[in-house]
CSV table of C-alpha atoms and ligand atoms in Angstrom, one decimal:
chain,number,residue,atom,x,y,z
N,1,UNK,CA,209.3,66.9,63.7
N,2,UNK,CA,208.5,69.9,61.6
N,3,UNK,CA,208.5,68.7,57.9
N,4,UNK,CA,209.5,71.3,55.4
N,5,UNK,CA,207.8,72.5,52.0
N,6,UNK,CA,209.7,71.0,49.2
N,7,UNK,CA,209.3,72.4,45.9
N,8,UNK,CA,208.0,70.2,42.8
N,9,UNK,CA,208.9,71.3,39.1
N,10,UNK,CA,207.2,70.0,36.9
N,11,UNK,CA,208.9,69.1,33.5
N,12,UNK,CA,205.7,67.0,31.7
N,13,UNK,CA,204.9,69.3,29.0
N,14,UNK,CA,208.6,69.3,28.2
N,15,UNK,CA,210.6,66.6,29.1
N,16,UNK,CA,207.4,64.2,28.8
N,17,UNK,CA,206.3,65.5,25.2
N,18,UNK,CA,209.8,65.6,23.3
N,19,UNK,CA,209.5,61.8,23.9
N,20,UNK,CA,206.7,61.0,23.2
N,21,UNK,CA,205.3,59.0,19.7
N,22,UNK,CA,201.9,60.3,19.1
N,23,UNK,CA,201.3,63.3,18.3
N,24,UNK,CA,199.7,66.2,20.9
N,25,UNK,CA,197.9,68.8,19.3
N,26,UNK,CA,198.9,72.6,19.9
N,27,UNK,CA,195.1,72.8,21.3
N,28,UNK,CA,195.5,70.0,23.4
N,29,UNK,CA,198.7,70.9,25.1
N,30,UNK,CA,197.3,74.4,25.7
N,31,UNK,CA,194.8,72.6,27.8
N,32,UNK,CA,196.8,70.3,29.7
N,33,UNK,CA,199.0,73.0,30.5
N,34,UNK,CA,196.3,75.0,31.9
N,35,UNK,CA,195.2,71.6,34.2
N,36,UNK,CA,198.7,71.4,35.3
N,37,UNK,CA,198.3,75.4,36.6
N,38,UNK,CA,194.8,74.8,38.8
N,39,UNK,CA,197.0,71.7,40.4
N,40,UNK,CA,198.9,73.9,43.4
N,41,UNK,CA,202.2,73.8,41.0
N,42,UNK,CA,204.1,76.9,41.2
N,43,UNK,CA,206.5,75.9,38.2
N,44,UNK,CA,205.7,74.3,34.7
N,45,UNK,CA,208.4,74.1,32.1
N,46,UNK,CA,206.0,74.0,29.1
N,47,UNK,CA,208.4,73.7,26.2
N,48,UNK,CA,211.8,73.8,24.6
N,49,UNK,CA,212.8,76.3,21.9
N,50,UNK,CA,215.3,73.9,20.0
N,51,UNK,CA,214.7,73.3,16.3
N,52,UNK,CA,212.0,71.0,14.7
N,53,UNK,CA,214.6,69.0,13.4
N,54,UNK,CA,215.8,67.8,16.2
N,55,UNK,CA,212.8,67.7,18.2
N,56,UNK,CA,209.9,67.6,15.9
N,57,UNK,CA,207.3,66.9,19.2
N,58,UNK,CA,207.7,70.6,20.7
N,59,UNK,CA,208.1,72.7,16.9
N,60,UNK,CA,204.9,74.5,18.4
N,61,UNK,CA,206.7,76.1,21.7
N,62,UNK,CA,205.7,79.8,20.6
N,63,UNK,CA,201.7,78.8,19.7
N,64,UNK,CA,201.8,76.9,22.8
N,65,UNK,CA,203.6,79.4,25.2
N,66,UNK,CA,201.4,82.1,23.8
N,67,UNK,CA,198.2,80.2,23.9
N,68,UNK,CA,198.1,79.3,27.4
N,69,UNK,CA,196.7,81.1,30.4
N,70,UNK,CA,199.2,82.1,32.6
N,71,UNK,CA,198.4,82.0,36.6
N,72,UNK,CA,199.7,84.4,39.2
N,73,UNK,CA,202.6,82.9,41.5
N,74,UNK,CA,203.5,80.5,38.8
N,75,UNK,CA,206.6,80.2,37.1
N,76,UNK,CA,206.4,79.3,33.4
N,77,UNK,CA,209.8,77.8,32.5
N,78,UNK,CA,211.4,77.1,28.6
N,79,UNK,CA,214.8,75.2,27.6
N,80,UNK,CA,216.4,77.4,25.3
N,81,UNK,CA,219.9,76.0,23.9
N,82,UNK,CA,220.8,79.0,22.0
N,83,UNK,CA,220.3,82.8,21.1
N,84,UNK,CA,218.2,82.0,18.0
N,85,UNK,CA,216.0,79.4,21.2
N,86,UNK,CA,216.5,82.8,23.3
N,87,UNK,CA,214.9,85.1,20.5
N,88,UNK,CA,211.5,83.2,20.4
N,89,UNK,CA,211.5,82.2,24.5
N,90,UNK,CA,211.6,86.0,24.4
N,91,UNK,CA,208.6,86.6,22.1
N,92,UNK,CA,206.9,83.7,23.7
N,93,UNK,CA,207.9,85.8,27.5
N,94,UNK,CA,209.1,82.9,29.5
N,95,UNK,CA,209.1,83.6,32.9
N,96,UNK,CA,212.8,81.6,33.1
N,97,UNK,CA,215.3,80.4,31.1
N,98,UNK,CA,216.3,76.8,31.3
N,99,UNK,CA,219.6,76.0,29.7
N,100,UNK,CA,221.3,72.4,29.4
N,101,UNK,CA,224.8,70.3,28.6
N,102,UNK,CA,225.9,67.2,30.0
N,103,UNK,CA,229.0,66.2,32.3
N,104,UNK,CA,230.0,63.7,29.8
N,105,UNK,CA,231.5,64.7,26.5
N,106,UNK,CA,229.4,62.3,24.2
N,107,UNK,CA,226.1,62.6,25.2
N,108,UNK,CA,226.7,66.3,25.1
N,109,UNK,CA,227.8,66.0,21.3
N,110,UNK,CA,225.0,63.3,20.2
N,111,UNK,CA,222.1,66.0,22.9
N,112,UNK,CA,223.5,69.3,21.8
N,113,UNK,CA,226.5,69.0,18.8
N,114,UNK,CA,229.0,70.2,20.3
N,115,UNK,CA,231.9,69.9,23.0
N,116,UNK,CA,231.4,70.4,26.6
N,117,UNK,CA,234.6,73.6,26.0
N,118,UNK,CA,232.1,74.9,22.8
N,119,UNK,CA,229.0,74.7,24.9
N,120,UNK,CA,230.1,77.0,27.7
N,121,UNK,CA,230.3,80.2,25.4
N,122,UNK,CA,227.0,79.3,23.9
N,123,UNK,CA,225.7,78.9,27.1
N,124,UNK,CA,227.1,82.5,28.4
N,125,UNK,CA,225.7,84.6,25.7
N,126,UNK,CA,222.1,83.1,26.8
N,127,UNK,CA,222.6,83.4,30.2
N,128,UNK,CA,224.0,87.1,29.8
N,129,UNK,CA,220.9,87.8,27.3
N,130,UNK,CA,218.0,86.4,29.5
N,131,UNK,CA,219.4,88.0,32.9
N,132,UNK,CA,219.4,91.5,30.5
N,133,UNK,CA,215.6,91.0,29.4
N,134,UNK,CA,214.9,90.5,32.9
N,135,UNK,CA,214.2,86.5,33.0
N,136,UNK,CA,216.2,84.2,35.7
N,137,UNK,CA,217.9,81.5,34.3
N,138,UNK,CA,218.1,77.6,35.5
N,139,UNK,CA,220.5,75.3,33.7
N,140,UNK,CA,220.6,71.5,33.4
N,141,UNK,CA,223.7,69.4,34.2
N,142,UNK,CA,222.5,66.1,32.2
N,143,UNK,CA,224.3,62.4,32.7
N,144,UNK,CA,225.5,63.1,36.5
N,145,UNK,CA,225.1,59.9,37.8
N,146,UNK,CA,226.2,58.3,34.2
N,147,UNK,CA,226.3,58.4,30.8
N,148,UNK,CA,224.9,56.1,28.2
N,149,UNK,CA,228.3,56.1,26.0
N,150,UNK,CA,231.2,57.4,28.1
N,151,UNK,CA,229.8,55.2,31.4
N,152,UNK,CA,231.0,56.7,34.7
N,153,UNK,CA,231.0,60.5,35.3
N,154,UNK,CA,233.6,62.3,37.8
N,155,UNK,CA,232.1,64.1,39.8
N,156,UNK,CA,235.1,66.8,39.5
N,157,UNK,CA,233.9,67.1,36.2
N,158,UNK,CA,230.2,67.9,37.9
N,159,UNK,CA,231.5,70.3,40.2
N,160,UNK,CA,233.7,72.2,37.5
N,161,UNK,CA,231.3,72.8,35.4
N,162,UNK,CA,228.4,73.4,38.0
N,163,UNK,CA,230.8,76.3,39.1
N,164,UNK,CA,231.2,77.3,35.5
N,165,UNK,CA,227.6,77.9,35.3
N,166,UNK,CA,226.6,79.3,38.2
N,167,UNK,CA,229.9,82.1,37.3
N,168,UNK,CA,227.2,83.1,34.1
N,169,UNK,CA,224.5,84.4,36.9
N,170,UNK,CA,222.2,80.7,37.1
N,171,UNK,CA,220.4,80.8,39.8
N,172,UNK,CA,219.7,76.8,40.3
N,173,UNK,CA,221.1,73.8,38.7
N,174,UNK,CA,219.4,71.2,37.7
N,175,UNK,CA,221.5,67.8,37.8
N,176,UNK,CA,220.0,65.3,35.8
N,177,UNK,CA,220.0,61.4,36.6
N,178,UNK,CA,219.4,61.1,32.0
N,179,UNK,CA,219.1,57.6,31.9
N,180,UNK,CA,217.8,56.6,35.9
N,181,UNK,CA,221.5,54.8,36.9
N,182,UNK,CA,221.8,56.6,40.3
N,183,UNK,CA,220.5,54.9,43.3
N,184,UNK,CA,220.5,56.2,46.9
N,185,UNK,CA,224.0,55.7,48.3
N,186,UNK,CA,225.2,56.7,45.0
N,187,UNK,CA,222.9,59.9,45.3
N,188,UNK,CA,224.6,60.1,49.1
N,189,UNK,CA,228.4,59.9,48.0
N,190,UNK,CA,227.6,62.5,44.8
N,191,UNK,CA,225.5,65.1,46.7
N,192,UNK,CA,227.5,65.2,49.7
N,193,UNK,CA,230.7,66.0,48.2
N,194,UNK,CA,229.1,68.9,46.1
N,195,UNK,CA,227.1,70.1,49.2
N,196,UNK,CA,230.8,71.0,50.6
N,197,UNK,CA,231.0,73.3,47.4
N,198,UNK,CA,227.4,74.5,46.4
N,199,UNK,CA,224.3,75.7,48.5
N,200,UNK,CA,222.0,73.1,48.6
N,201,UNK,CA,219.3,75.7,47.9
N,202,UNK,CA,220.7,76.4,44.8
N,203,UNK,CA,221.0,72.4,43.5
N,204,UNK,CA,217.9,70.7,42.6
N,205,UNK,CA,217.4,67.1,41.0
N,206,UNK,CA,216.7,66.0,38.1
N,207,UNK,CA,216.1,62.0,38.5
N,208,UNK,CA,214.8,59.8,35.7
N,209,UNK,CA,212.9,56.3,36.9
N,210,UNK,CA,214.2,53.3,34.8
N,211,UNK,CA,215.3,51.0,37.3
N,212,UNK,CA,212.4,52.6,39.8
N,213,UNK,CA,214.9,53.7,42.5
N,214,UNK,CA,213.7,57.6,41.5
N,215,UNK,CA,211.5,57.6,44.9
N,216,UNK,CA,214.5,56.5,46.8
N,217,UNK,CA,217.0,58.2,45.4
N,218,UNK,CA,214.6,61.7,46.6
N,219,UNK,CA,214.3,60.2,49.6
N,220,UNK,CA,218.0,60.2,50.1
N,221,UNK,CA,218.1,63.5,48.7
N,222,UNK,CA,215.3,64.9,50.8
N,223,UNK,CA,217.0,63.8,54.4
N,224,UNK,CA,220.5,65.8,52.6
N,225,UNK,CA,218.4,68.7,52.8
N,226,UNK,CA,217.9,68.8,49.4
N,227,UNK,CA,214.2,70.5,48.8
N,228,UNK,CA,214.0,71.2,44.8
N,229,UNK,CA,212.8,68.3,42.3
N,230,UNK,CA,211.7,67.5,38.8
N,231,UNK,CA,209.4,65.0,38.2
N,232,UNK,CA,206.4,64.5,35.2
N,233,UNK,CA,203.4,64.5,35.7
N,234,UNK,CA,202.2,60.1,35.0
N,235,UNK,CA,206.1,59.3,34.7
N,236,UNK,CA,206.1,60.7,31.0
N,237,UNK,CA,209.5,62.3,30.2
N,238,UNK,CA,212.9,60.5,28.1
N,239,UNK,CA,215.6,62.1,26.2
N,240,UNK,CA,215.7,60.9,22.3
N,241,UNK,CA,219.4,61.1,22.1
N,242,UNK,CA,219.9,58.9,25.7
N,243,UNK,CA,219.0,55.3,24.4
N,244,UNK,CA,218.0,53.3,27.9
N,245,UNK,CA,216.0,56.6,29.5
N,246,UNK,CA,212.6,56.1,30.6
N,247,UNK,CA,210.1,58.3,31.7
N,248,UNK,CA,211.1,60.8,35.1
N,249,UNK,CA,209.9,60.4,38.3
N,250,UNK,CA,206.5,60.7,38.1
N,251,UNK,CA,204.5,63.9,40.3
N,252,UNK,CA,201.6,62.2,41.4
N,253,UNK,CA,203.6,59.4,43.1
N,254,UNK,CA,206.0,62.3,44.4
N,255,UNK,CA,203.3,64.3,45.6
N,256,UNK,CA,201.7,61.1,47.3
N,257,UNK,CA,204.8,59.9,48.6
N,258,UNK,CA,206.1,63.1,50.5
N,259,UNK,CA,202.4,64.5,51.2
N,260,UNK,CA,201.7,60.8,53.3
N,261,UNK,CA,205.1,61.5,55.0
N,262,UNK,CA,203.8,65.0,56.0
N,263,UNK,CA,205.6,66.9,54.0
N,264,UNK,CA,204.3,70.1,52.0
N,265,UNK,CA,204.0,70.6,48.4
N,266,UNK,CA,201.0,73.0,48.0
N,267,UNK,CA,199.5,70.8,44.9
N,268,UNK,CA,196.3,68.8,45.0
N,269,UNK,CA,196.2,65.3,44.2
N,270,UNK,CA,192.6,65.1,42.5
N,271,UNK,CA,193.4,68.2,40.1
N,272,UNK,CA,196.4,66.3,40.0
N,273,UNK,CA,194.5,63.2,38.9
N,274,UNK,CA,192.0,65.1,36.4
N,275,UNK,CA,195.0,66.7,34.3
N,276,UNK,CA,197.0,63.1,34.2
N,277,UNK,CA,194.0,61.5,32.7
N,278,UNK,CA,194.0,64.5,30.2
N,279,UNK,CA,197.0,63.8,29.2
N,280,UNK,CA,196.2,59.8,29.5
N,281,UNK,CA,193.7,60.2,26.9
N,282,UNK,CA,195.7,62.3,24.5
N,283,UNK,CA,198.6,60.3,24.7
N,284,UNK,CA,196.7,57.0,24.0
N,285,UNK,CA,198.4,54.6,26.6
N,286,UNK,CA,198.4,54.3,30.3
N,287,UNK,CA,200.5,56.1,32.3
N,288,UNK,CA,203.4,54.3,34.1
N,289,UNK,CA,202.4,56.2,37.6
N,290,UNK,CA,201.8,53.7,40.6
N,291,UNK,CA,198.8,56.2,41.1
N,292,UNK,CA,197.5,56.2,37.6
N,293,UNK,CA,198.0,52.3,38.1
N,294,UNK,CA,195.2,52.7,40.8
N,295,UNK,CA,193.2,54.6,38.6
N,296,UNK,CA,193.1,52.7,35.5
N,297,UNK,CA,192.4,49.3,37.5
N,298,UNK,CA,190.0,50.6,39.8
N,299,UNK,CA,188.1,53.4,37.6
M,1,HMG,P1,222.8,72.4,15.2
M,1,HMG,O1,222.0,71.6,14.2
M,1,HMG,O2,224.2,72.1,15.5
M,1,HMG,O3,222.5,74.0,15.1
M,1,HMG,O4,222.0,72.1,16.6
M,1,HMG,P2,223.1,75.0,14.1
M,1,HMG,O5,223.5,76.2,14.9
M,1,HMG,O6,224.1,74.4,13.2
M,1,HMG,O7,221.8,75.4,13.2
M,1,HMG,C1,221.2,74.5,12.3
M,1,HMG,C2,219.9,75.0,11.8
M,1,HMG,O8,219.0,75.1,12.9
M,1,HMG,C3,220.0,76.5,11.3
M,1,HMG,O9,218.9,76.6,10.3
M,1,HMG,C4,219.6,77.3,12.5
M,1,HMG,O10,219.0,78.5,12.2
M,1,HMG,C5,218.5,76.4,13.1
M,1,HMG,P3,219.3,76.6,8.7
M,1,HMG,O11,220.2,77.7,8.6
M,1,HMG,O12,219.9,75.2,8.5
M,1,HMG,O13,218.0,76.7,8.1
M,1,HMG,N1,218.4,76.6,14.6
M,1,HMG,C6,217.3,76.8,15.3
M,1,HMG,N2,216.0,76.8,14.9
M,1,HMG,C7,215.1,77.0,15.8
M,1,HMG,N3,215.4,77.2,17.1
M,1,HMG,C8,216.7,77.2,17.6
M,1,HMG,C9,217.7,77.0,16.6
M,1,HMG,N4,219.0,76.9,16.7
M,1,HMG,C10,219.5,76.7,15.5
M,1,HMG,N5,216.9,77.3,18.9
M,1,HMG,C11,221.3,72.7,18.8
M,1,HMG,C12,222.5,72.6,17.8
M,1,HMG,C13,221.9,72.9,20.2
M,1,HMG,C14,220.4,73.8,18.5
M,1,HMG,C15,220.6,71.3,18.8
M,1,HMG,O14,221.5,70.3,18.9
M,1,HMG,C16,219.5,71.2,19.8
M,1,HMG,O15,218.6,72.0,19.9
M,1,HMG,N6,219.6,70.1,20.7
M,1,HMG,C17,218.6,69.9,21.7
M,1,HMG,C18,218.1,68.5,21.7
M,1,HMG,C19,217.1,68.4,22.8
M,1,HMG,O16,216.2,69.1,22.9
M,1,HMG,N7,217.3,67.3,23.7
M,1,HMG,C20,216.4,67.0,24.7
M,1,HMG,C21,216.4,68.0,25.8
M,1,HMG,S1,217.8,67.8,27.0
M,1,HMG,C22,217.1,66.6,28.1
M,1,HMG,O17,216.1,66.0,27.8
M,1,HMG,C23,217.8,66.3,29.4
M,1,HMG,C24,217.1,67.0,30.6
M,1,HMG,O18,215.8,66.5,30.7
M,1,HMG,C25,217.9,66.7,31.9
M,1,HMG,C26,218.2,65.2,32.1
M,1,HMG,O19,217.3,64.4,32.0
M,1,HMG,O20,219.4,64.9,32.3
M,1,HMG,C27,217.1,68.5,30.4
M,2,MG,MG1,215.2,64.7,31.7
């Protein structure tokens, strides 16, 4: 059987950072960032452009979106949840524009302060801006597969807004598994009834590893036809207003997994190695990857 390529996005410097305790410097970022480019990735979202308050990890998005050095073929991706985040991921001249709400009303007031009815304007003027200046735009759909507060999500209410979005000129949705409740025949019942309404090209996922069924959940994905995923480089990644999320899928077990099972992903699983113990070392604690497990035992 012919395999196919399936495209890897990596969130690390993003999702992984705004979660983490200790502190990376701008310097060191910079640096893993440029790892994470020699790897084979062809997308890195390196930052978010949301105020310190509320995520005081990334306050240095335009020093590190400036500082690093950008290679050919990759795309260098931001979350921006406003036109004052759109101003600086402007400056900073993000290759793409990643916005985000959730299907569920209270995680979208505690993640964003604001109704799922006054996010969609928000999210308009954004997306009308960044198509303007010439940048694509990617949006998140967060809690898909569940919510920490309102519990089970329709997925009418996925679809709706999905369609909403994509109306604003998106060219791929994200849908995010926040807080790692989905598991593979879940995956199966909530993909294939969007398939009958979205290209599958244009869907990718989004799936967080707390109860370790991420892997599978892909899998599941993978055999839908599905050919777009997130994942962090070490399983770093969480979202501060999602109590119960742990870190995302993890690359290096994603790139390991679907590399074994002949599949292609264009990214190098040493370089791969050298920038997760980069990070390793900043960070100050192992890794939860099953390959940085290997690693650390055997190194
Ligand atoms: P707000 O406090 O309601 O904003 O936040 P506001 O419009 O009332 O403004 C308050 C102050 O912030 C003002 O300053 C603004 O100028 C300033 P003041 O006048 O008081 O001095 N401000 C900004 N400053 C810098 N950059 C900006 C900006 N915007 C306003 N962009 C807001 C509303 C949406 C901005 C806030 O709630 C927010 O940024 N939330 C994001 C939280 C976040 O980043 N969460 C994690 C990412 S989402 C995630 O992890 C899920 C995902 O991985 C997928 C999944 O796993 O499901 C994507
Ligand atoms: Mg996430």
């Amino acid at each position: 059987m012919n395999k196919k390529n399936i495209v890897i996005k990596e969130v690390g410097p993003r999702d992984g950072l705004q979660n983490e305790k200790e502190i990376i410097s701008t310097g060191q970022k910079i640096q893993w960032i440029d790892l994470l480019s020699n790897t084979g990735l062809n997308y890195i979202e390196i930052t978010s452009f949301v105020p310190p308050k509320w995520i005081p990890q990334l306050s240095d998005a335009l020093e590190v979106a400036k500082g690093i050095k950008k290679k050919e073929g990759i795309t260098y991706a931001a979350l921006v949840p406003n036109l004052r985040g759109l101003e600086s991921a402007l400056e900073a001249d993000m290759d793409e524009i990643s916005l985000f709400m959730s299907a569920s009303e209270s995680h979208n007031l505690k993640n964003i302060n604001k109704s799922i009815n006054d996010t969609f304007p928000v999210l308009k003027d954004v997306a009308v801006s960044s198509i303007k200046a010439g940048k694509t735009v990617r949006a998140y759909v967060s809690t898909v597969f569940g919510c920490p507060y309102d519990g089970e999500v329709s997925i009418d209410k996925v679809r709706d807004i999905c369609e909403q979005l994509f109306q604003y000129g998106v060219t791929e949705i994200s849908l995010g598994d926040t807080i790692g409740v989905a598991d593979p025949a879940k995956v199966e019942i909530v993909l294939g009834e969007l398939s009958k309404h979205f290209n599958k090209s244009r869907i990718a996922l989004h799936f967080h590893d707390t109860r370790g069924m991420a892997l599978a959940n892909i899998l599941r994905a993978v055999d839908m036809g599905f050919t777009t995923f997130d994942s962090a480089l070490g399983g770093l990644g969480g979202c501060p207003y999602a109590p119960g999320a742990s870190g995302n899928v993890a690359t290096d077990d994603l790139v390991h997994m679907l590399e074994k099972m002949g599949y292609h992903t264009g990214i190098n699983e040493d370089l791969l190695q050298t920038a997760a113990v980069f990070i390793q070392n900043r960070i100050r604690k192992s890794l939860r990857s099953h390959q940085m497990a290997i690693y650390n035992t055997v190194k």
